[in-house]
Short mmCIF file of C-alpha atoms in Angstrom, two decimals:
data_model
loop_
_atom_site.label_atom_id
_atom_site.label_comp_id
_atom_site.label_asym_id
_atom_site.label_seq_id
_atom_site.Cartn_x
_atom_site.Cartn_y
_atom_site.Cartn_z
CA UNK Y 9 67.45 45.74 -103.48
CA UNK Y 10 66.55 47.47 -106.37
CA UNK Y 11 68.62 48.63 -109.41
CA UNK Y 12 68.45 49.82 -113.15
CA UNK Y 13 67.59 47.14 -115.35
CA UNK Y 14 69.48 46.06 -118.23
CA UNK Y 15 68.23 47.55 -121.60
CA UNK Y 16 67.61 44.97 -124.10
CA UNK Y 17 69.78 44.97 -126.80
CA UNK Y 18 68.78 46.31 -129.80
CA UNK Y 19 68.06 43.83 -132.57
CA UNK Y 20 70.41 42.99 -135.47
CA UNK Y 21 70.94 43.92 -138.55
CA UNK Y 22 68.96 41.79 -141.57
CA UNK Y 23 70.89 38.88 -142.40
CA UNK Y 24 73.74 39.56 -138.98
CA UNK Y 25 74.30 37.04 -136.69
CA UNK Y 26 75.60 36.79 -133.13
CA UNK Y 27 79.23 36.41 -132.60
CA UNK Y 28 80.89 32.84 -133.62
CA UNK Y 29 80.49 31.05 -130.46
CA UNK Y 30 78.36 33.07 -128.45
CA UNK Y 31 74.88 31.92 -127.01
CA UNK Y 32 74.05 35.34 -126.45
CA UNK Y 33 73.49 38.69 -128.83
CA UNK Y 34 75.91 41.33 -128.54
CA UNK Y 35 75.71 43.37 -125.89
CA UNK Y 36 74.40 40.75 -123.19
CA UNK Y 37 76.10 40.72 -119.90
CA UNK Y 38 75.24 37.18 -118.72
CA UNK Y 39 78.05 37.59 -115.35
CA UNK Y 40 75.64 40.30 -114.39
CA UNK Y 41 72.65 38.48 -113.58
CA UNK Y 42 75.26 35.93 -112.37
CA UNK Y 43 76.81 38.57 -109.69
CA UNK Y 44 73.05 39.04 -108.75
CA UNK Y 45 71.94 35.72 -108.32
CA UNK Y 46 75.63 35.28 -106.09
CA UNK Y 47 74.29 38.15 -104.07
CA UNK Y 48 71.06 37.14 -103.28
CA UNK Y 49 71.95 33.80 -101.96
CA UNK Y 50 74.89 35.33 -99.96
CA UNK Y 51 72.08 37.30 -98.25
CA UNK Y 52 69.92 34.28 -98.35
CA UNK Y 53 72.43 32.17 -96.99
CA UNK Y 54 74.85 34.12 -94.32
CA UNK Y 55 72.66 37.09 -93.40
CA UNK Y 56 69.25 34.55 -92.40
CA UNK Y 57 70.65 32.21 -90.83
CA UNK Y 58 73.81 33.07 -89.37
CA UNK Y 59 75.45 36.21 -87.33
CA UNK Y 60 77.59 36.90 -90.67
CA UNK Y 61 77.58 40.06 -92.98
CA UNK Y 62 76.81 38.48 -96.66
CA UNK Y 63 77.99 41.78 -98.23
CA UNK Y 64 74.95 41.23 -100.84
CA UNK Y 65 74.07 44.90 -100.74
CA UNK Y 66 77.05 46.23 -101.47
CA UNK Y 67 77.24 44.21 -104.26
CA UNK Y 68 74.09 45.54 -105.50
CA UNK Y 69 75.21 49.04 -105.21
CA UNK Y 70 77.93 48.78 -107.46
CA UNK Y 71 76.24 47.04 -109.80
CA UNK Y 72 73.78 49.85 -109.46
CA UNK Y 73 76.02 52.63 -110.57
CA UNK Y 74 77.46 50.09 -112.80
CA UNK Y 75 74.45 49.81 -115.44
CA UNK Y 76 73.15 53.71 -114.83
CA UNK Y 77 76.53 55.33 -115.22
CA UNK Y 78 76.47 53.11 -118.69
CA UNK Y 79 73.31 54.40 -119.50
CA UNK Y 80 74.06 57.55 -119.21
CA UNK Y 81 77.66 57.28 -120.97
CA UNK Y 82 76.34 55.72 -124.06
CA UNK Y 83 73.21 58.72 -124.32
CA UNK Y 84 76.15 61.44 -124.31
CA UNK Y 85 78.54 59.50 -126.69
CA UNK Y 86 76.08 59.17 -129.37
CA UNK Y 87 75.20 62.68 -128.81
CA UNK Y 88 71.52 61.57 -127.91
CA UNK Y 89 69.66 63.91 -124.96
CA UNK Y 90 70.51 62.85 -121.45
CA UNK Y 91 66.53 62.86 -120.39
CA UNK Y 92 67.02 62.46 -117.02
CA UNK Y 93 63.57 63.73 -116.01
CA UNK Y 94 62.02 61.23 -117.85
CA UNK Y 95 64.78 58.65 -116.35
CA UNK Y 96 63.01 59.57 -112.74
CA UNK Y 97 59.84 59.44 -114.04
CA UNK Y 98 60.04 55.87 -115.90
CA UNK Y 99 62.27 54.72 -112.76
CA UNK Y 100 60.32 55.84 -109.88
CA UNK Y 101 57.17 54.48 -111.10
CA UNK Y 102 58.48 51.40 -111.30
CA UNK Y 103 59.73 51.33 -107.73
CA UNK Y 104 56.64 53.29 -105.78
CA UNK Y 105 53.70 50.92 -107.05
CA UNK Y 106 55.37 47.50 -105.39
CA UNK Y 107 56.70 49.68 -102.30
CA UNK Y 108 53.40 51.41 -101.62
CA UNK Y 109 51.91 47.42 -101.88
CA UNK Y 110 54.50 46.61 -99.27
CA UNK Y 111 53.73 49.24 -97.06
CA UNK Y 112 50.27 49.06 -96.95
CA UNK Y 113 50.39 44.99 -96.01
CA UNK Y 114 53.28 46.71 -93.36
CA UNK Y 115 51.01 48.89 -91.85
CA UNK Y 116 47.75 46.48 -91.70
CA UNK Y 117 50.61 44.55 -89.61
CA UNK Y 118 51.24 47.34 -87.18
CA UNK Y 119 47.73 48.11 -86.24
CA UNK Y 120 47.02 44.59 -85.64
CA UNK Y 121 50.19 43.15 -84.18
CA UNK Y 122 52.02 45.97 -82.55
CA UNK Y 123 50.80 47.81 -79.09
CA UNK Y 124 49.48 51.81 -80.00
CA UNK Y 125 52.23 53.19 -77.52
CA UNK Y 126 54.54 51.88 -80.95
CA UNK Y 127 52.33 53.26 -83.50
CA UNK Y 128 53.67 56.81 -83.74
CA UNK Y 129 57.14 55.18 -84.07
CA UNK Y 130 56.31 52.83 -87.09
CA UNK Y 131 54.30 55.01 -88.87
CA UNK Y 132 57.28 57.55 -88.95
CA UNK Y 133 59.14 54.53 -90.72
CA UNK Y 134 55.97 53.98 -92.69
CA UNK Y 135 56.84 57.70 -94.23
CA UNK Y 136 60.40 56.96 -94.37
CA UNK Y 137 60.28 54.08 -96.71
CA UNK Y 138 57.90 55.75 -99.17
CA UNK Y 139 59.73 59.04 -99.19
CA UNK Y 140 62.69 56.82 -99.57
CA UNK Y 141 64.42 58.90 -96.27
CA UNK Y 142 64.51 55.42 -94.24
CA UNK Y 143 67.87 55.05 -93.90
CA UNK Y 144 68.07 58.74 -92.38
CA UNK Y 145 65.40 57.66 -90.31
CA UNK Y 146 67.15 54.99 -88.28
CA UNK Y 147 70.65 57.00 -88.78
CA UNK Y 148 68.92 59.63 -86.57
CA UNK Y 149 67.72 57.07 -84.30
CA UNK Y 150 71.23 55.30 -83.60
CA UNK Y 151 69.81 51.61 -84.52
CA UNK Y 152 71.83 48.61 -84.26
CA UNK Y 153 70.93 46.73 -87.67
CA UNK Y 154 72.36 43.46 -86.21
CA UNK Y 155 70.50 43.95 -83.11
CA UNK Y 156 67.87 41.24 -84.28
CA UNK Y 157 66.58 40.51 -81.24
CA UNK Y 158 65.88 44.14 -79.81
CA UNK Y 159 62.47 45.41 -78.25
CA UNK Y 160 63.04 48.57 -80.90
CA UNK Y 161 63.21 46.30 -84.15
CA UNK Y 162 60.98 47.10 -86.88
CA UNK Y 163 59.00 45.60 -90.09
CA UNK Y 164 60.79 48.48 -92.34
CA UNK Y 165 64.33 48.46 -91.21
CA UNK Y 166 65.19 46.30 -94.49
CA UNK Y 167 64.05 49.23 -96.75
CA UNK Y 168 67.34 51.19 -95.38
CA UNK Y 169 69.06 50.17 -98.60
CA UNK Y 170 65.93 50.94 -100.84
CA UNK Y 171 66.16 54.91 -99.71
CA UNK Y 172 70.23 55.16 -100.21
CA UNK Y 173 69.43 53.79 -103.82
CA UNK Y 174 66.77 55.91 -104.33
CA UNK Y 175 68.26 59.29 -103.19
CA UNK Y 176 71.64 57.98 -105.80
CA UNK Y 177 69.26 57.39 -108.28
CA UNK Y 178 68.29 61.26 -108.31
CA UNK Y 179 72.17 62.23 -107.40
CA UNK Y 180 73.72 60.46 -110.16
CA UNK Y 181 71.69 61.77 -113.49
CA UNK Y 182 72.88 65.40 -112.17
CA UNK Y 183 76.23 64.96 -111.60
CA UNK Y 184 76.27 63.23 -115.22
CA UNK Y 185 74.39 65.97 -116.85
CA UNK Y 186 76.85 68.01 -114.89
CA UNK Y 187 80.24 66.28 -116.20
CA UNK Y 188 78.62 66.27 -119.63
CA UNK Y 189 78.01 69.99 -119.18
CA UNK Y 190 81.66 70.77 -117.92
CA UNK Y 191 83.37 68.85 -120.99
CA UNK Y 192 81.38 70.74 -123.53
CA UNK Y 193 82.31 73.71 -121.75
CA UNK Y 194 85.78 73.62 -121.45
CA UNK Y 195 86.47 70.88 -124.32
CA UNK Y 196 87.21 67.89 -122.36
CA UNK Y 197 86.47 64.09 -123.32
CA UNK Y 198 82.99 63.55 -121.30
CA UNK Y 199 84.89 60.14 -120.04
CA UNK Y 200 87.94 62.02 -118.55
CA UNK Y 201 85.25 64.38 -116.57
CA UNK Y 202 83.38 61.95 -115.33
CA UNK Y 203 86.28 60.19 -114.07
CA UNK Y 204 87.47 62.61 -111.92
CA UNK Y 205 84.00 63.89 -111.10
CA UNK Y 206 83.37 59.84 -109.46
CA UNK Y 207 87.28 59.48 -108.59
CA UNK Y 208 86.18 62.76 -106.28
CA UNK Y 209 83.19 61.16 -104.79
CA UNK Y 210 85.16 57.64 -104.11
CA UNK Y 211 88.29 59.32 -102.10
CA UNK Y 212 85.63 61.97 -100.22
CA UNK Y 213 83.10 59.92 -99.44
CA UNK Y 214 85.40 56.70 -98.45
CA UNK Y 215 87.71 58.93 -96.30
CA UNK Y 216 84.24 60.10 -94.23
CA UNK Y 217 82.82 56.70 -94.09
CA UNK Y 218 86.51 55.31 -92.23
CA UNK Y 219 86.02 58.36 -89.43
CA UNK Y 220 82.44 58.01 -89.16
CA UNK Y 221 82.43 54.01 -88.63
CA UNK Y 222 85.00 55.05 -86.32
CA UNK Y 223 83.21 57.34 -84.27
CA UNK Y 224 79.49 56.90 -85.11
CA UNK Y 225 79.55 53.15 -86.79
CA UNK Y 226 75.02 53.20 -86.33
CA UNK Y 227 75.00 56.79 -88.22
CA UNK Y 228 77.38 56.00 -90.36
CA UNK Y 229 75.82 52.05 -91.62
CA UNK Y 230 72.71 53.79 -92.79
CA UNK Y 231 74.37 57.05 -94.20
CA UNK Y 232 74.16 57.82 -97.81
CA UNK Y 233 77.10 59.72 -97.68
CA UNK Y 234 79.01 57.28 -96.46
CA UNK Y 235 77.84 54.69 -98.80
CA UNK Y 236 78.47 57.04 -102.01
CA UNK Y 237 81.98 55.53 -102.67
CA UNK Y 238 80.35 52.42 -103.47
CA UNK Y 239 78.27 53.69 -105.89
CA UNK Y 240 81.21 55.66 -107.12
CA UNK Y 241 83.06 51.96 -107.34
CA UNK Y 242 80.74 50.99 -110.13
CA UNK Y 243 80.11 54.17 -112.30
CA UNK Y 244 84.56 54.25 -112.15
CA UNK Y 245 84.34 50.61 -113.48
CA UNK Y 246 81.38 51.64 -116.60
CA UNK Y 247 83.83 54.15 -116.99
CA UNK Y 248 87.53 52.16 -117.34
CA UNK Y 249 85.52 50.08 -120.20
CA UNK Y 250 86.02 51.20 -123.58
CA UNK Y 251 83.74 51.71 -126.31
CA UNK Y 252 84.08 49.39 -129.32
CA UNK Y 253 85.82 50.98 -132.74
CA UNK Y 254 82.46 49.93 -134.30
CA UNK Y 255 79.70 51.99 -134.28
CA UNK Y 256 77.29 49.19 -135.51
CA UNK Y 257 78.63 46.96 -132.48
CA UNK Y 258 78.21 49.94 -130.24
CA UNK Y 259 74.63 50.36 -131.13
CA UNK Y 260 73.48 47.18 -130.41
CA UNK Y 261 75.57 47.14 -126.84
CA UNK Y 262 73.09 47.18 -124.36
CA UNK Y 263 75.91 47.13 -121.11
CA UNK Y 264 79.11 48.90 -120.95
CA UNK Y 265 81.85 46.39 -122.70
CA UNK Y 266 84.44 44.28 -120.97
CA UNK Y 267 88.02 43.55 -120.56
CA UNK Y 268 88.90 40.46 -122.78
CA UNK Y 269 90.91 37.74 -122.93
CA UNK Y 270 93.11 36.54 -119.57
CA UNK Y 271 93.20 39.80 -118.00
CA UNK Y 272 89.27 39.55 -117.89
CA UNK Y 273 89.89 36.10 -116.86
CA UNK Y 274 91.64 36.28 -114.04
CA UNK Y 275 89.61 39.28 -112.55
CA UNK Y 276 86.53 37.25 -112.70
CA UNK Y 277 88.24 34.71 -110.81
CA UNK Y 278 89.67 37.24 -108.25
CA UNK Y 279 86.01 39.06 -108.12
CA UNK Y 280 84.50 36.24 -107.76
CA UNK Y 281 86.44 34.97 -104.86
CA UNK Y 282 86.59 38.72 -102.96
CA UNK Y 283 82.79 38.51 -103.28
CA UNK Y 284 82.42 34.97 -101.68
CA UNK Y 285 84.77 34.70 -98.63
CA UNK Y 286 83.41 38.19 -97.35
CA UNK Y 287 80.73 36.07 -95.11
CA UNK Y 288 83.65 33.66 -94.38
CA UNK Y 289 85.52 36.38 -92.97
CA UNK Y 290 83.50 39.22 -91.53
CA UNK Y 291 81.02 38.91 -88.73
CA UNK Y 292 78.75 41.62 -87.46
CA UNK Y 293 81.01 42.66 -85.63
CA UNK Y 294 82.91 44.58 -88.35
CA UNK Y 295 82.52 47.92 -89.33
CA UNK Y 296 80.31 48.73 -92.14
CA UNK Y 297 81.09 50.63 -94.56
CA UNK Y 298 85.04 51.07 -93.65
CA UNK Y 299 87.43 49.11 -95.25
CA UNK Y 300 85.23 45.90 -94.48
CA UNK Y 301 83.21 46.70 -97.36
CA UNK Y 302 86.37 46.60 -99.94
CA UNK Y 303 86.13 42.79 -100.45
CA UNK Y 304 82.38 42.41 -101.60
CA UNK Y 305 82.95 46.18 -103.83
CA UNK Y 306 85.79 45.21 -105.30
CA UNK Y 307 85.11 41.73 -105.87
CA UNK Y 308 82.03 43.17 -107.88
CA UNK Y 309 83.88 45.28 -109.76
CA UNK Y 310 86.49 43.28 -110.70
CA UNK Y 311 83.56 40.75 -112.33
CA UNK Y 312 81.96 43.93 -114.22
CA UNK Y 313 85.17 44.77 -115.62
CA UNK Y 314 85.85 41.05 -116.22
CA UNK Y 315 82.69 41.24 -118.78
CA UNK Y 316 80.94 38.36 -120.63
CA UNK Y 317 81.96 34.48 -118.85
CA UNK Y 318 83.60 32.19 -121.60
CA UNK Y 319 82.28 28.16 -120.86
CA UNK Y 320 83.67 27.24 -117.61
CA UNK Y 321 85.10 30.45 -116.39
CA UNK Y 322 83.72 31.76 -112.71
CA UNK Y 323 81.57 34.28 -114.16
CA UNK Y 324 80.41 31.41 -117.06
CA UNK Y 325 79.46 29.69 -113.55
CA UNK Y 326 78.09 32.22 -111.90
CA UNK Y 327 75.21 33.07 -114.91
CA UNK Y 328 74.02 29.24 -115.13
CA UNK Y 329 74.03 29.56 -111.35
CA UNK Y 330 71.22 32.78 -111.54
CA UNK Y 331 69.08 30.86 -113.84
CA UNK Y 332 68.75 28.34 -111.43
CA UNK Y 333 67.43 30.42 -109.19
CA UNK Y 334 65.37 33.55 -111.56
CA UNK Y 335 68.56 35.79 -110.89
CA UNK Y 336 67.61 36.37 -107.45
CA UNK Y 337 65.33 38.85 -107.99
CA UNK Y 338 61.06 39.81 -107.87
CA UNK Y 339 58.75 42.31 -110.12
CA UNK Y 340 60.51 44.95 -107.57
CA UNK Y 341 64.07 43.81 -107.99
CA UNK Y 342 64.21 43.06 -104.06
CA UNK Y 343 66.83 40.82 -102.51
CA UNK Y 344 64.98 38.62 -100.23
CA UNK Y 345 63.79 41.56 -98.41
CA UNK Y 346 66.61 42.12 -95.76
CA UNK Y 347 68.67 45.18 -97.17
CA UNK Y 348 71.69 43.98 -95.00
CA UNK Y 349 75.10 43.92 -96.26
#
C-alpha cells in the first residue's frame, strides 16, 4: 500500500521546548505509524497464512485520506496556494520509480515462467499496474481475489489497491481545490464545505458499494467507486479535528490534531479493538466492501481521531509495536505486497 507521508514538523522556536511530558515534538502522530505497523501484520498474519480477510487495506485507505485531506486543510487555512500540480508531480514520482522496478522484475518473470498462450493476458496487467488502471482491469475481468489457487491468478493482482489509491490521489486535490473554491465563492467556512462535499461521497458511494457487492461482489471488490467511502471515512475524520487557538502551535503541526483527554481514550481503545477482531470475525467469504468493511474503517478512524497515545494507552502500544517492526512499511510504502483487505 502506498500513502502520503507525514510532513515533518517544522522545527521550534529558539529557546521552545516540546510539551512537558512528551517524547515527541508537536505535531507528531506516533498512533499513526502504530495503526500502520497493526495493519501490516494483520495482512502479514491473517491474509498469508490463513483464508481470513485482515482488513489491512482498508485501513490504509483511511489513513490515506486521513493525512492528504490534512494537507490540504492546513494549505487553505493559512491562506497558502493549494499546489496540487506540484502535489502530483512530487507524489507520482515517488510512486512510478519503485513500481516500474517491480514491473520490470514482473515481467522478466512472465517470459520465463509463464507459457506465451498467457503472455497477452499479463502484459495487459503489466499496463494496468503502471497506468495505475489495475483494479479496473480485473473488475472487467470478474476475478475472484480469494481464488488463490486458480489457473487465471496473476503476479500483479496485489497492485489492485495501488491503482484505487492512485486514481484518489488525483480525485481528492480537485474536489479540495473545488470546496475551497465554493466557500470563497459563496462565503462559507472551507471546513463546513468540505464536510458536506466528503459527507456526499461517503453516503453515495457506500449506498453503491452495498448493491453492487450484492449483485456484482468481483466488480464491485476492485471498484474505485465503491471503495471511495473509505477514503471519504478519513478526509471526514481530518476534518472533525480542530485547529489549535495558537497559531505558533498550528505551524509547527505537521498532522491534523486530536481529540484529548478520555474521549480520545476510549476511542483508541474502541479503534483499536474494531481494527483487530475484523480477521477474527470475517472470512473470505464476506462481502467486500459492504458493511464488512465498517469494522477495520471505523476502527481506523476512531484511532485518528483518538490522536497522540499517552504511556500505556492502546494507541501508546500500538507505536512501540511499529518500531519493532520499521512501521510496516518499504522505500515504496508497500504492505507486504498483497493489496488484500
Amino acid at each position: 500500500m502506498t500513502y502520503p507521508t507525514t510532513t515533518t514538523a517544522a522545527a521550534p522556536a529558539p529557546g521552545s521546548a516540546p510539551a512537558p511530558g512528551s517524547a515527541h515534538p508537536p505535531g507528531h502522530r506516533p498512533d499513526i505509524q502504530g495503526l500502520r505497523g497493526v495493519a501490516v501484520l494483520l495482512v502479514v498474519a491473517f491474509h498469508l497464512w490463513t483464508d481470513r480477510v485482515s482488513g489491512g487495506v482498508d485501513v490504509f485507505f483511511v489513513l490515506s485520506a486521513f493525512l492528504l485531506t490534512g494537507t490540504f486543510v492546513r494549505r487553505v487555512e493559512r491562506g497558502r496556494p493549494l499546489a496540487v500540480r506540484e502535489y502530483w508531480v512530487r507524489t507520482f514520482a515517488r510512486l512510478v520509480g519503485p513500481m516500474a522496478v517491480m514491473l520490470l522484475a514482473v515481467l522478466a518473470a512472465v517470459l520465463a515462467l509463464f507459457p506465451p498462450s498467457r503472455w497477452e493476458e499479463l502484459l495487459s496487467h503489466v499496463w494496468g499496474s503502471l497506468s495505475y488502471a489495475q483494479n479496473w482491469v480485473l473488475a472487467g475481468q470478474s476475478v475472484d481475489y480469494y481464488a488463490a489457487d486458480s489457473a487465471a491468478t496473476t503476479p500483479l493482482q496485489h497492485t489492485w489497491s495501488l491503482s484505487v489509491q492512485g486514481q484518489v490521489f488525483l480525485l481528492w486535490p480537485l474536489l479540495l481545490a473545488g470546496c475551497a473554491l465554493a466557500a470563497r465563492w459563496a462565503g462559507l467556512r472551507f471546513r463546513t464545505v468540505a464536510r458536506t462535499v466528503f459527507a456526499l461521497v461517503f453516503a453515495g458511494s457506500f449506498a453503491w458499494s452495498l448493491a453492487q457487492t450484492a449483485d456484482a461482489p468481483a466488480w464491485a471488490y476492485f471498484s474505485t467507486v465503491t471503495r471511495l467511502w473509505e477514503f471519504a471515512l478519513g478526509s471526514l475524520a481530518a476534518l472533525a479535528l480542530t485547529r489549535s487557538s495558537r497559531p505558533q502551535d498550528a505551524s509547527r503541526r505537521s498532522v491534523p490534531d486530536a481529540v484529548a483527554g478520555p474521549v480520545g481514550v476510549a476511542l483508541g481503545w474502541a479503534g483499536l479493538a474494531a481494527v483487530v477482531a475484523t480477521p477474527f470475525l470475517l472470512d473470505t467469504g464476506a462481502r467486500f466492501p459492504g458493511t464488512a468493511a465498517l469494522a477495520p474503517t471505523l476502527g481506523a478512524a476512531a484511532i485518528l481521531l483518538g490522536g497522540a497515545p499517552a504511556p500505556g494507552t492502546p494507541r501508546g502500544a500500538c507505536s512501540q509495536h511499529a518500531r519493532c517492526c520499521g512501521s510496516g512499511t518499504g522505500p515504496t510504502g508497500s504492505t507486504c505486497g498483497t493489496g488484500r483487505c
